[in-house]
PDB file of C-alpha atoms in Angstrom:
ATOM      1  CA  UNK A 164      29.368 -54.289  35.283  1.00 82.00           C
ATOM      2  CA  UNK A 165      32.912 -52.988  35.826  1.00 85.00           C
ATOM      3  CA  UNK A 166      31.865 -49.504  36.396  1.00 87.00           C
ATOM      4  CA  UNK A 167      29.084 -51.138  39.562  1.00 89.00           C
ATOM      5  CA  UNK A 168      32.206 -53.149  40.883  1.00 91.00           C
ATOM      6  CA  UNK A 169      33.986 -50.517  41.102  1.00 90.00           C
ATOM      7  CA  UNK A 170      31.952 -47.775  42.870  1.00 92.00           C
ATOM      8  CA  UNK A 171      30.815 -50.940  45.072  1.00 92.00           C
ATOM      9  CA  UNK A 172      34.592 -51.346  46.217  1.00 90.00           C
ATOM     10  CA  UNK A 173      35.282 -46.963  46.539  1.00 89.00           C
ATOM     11  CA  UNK A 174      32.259 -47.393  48.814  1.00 90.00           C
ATOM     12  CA  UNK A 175      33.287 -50.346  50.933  1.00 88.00           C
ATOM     13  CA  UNK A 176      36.792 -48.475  51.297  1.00 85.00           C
ATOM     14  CA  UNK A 177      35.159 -45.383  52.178  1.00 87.00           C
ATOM     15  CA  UNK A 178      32.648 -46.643  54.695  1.00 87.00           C
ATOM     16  CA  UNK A 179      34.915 -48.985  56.436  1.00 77.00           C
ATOM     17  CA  UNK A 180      38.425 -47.869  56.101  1.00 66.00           C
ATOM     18  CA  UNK A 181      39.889 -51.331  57.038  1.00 70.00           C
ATOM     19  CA  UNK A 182      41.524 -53.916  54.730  1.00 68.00           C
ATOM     20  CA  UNK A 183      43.236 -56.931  54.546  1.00 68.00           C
ATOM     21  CA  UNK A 184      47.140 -56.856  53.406  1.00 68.00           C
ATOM     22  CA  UNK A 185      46.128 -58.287  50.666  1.00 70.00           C
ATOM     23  CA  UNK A 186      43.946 -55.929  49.728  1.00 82.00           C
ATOM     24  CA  UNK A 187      39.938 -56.500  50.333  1.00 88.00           C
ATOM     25  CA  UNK A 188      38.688 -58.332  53.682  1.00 88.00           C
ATOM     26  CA  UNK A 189      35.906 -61.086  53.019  1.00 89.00           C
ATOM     27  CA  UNK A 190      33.342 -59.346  54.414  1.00 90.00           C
ATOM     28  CA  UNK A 191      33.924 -56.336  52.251  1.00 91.00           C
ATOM     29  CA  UNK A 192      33.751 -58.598  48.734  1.00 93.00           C
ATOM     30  CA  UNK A 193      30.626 -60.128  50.018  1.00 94.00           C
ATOM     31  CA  UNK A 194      29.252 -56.720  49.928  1.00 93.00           C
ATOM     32  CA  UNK A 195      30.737 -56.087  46.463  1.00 94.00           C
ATOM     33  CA  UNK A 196      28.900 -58.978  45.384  1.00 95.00           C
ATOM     34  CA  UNK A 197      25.572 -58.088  46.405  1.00 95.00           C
ATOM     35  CA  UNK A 198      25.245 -54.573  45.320  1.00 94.00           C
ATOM     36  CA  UNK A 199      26.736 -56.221  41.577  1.00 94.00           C
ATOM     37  CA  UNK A 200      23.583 -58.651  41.723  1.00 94.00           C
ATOM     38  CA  UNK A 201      21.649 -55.886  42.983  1.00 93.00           C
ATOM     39  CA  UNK A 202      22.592 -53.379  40.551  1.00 91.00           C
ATOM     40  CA  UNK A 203      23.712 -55.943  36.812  1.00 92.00           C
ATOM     41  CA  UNK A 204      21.100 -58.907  37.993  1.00 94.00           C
ATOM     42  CA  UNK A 205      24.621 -60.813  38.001  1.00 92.00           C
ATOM     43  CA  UNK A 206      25.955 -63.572  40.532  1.00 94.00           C
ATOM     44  CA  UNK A 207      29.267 -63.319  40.872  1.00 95.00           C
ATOM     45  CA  UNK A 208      31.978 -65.343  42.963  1.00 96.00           C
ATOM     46  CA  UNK A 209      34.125 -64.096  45.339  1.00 95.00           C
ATOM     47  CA  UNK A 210      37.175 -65.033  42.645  1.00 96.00           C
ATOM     48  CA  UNK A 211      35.355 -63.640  39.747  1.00 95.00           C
ATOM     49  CA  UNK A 212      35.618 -60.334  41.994  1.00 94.00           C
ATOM     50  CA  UNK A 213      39.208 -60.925  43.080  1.00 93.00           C
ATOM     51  CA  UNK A 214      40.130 -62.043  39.331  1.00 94.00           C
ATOM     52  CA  UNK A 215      37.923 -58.604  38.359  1.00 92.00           C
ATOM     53  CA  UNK A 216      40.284 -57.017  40.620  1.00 90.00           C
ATOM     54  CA  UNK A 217      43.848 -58.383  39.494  1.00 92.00           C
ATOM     55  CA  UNK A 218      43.013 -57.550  36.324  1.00 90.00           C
ATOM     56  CA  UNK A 219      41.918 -54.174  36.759  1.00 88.00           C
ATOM     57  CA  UNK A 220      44.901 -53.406  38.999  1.00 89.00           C
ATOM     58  CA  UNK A 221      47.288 -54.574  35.868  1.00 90.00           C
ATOM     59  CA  UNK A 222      45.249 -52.133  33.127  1.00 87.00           C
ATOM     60  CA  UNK A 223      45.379 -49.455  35.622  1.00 88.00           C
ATOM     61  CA  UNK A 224      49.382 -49.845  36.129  1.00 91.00           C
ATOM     62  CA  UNK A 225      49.709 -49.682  32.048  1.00 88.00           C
ATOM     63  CA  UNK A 226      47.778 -46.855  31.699  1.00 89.00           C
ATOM     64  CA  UNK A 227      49.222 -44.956  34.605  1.00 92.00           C
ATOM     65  CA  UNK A 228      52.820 -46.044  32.970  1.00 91.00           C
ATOM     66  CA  UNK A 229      51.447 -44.526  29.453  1.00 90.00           C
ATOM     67  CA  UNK A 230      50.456 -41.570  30.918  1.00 92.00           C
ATOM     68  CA  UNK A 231      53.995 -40.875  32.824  1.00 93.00           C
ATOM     69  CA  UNK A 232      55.631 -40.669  29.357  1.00 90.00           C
ATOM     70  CA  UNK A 233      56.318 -37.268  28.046  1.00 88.00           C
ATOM     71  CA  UNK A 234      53.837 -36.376  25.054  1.00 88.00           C
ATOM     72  CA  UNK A 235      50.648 -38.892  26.026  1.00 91.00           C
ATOM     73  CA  UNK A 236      47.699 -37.732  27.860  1.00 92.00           C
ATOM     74  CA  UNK A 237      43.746 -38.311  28.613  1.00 89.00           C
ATOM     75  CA  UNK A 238      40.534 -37.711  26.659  1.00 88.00           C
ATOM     76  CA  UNK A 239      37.926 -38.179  29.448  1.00 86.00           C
ATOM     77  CA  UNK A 240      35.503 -37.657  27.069  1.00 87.00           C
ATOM     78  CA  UNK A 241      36.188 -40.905  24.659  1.00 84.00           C
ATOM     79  CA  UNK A 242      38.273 -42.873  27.482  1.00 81.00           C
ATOM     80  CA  UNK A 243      41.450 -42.845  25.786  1.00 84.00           C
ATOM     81  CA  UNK A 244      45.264 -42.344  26.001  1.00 86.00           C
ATOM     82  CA  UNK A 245      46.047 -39.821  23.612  1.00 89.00           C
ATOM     83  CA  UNK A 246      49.379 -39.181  21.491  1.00 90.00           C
ATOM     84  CA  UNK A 247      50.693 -38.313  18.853  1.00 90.00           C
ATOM     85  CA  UNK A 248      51.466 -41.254  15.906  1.00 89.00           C
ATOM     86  CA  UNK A 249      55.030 -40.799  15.766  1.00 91.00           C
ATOM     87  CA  UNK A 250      55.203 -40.782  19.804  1.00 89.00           C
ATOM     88  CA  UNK A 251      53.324 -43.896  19.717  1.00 90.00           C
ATOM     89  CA  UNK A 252      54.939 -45.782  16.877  1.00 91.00           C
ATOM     90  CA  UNK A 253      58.307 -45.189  18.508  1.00 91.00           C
ATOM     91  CA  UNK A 254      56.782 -46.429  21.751  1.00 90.00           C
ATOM     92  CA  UNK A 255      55.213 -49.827  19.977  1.00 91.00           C
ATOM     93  CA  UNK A 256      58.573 -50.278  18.671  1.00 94.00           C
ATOM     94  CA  UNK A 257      60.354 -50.564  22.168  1.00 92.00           C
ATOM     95  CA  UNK A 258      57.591 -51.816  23.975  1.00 89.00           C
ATOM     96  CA  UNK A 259      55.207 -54.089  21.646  1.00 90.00           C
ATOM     97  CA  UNK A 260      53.216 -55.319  24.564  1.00 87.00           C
ATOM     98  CA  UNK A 261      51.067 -51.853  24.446  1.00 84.00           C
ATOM     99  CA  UNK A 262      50.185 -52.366  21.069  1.00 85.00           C
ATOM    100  CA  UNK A 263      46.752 -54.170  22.282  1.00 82.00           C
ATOM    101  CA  UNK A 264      45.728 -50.354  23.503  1.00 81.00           C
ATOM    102  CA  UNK A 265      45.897 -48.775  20.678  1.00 76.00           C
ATOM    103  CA  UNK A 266      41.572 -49.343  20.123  1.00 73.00           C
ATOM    104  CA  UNK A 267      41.076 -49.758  23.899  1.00 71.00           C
ATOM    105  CA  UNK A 268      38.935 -47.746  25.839  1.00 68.00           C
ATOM    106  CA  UNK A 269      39.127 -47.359  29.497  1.00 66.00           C
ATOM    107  CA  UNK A 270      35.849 -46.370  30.911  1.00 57.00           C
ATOM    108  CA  UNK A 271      36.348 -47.239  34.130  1.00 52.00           C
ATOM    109  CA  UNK A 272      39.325 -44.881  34.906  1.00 49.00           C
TER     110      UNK A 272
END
């Protein structure tokens, strides 16, 4: 469902190129919402989108801070960060709040 939010919200950028300052307007998460029913056979809420959102704006901001390090990269292919296990170790050690993505994948990216 993710991946249909998320081409839903591209497109609503795309076609109207206004938004709110806080990020989507009303009218554009309506939208969202019925191509995600459209598409999953899912009702969503306007927060469930917005929540959908925060969150993916937070995983997006760890992996983008992942990938700025020196030594980690992308597999496309699989959806994850890779590095090497020392690099990563060393990094867990400093920073044990990224130890939840060592087994994530990140489809959506």
């Amino acid at each position: 469902m993710d991946g249909f939010m998320i081409i839903a919200l591209v497109h609503q950028v795309l076609a109207s190129h206004k938004r709110s300052d806080n990020g989507f307007t009303s009218f554009q998460i309506s939208k969202v919402i019925e191509s995600v029913k459209h598409m999953c056979r899912v009702v969503v809420s306007d927060k469930n989108v917005r929540a959908r959102l925060k969150t993916l704006k937070k995983e997006y901001a760890e992996v983008s801070q992942l990938l700025s390090i020196s030594g980690f990269g992308w597999d496309a292919e699989t959806g994850r960060i890779t590095v090497d296990l020392l690099a990563w170790e060393n990094l867990v050690k400093e920073k044990p709040d990224f130890q939840k993505m060592e087994e994530q994948t990140v489809s959506s990216l």
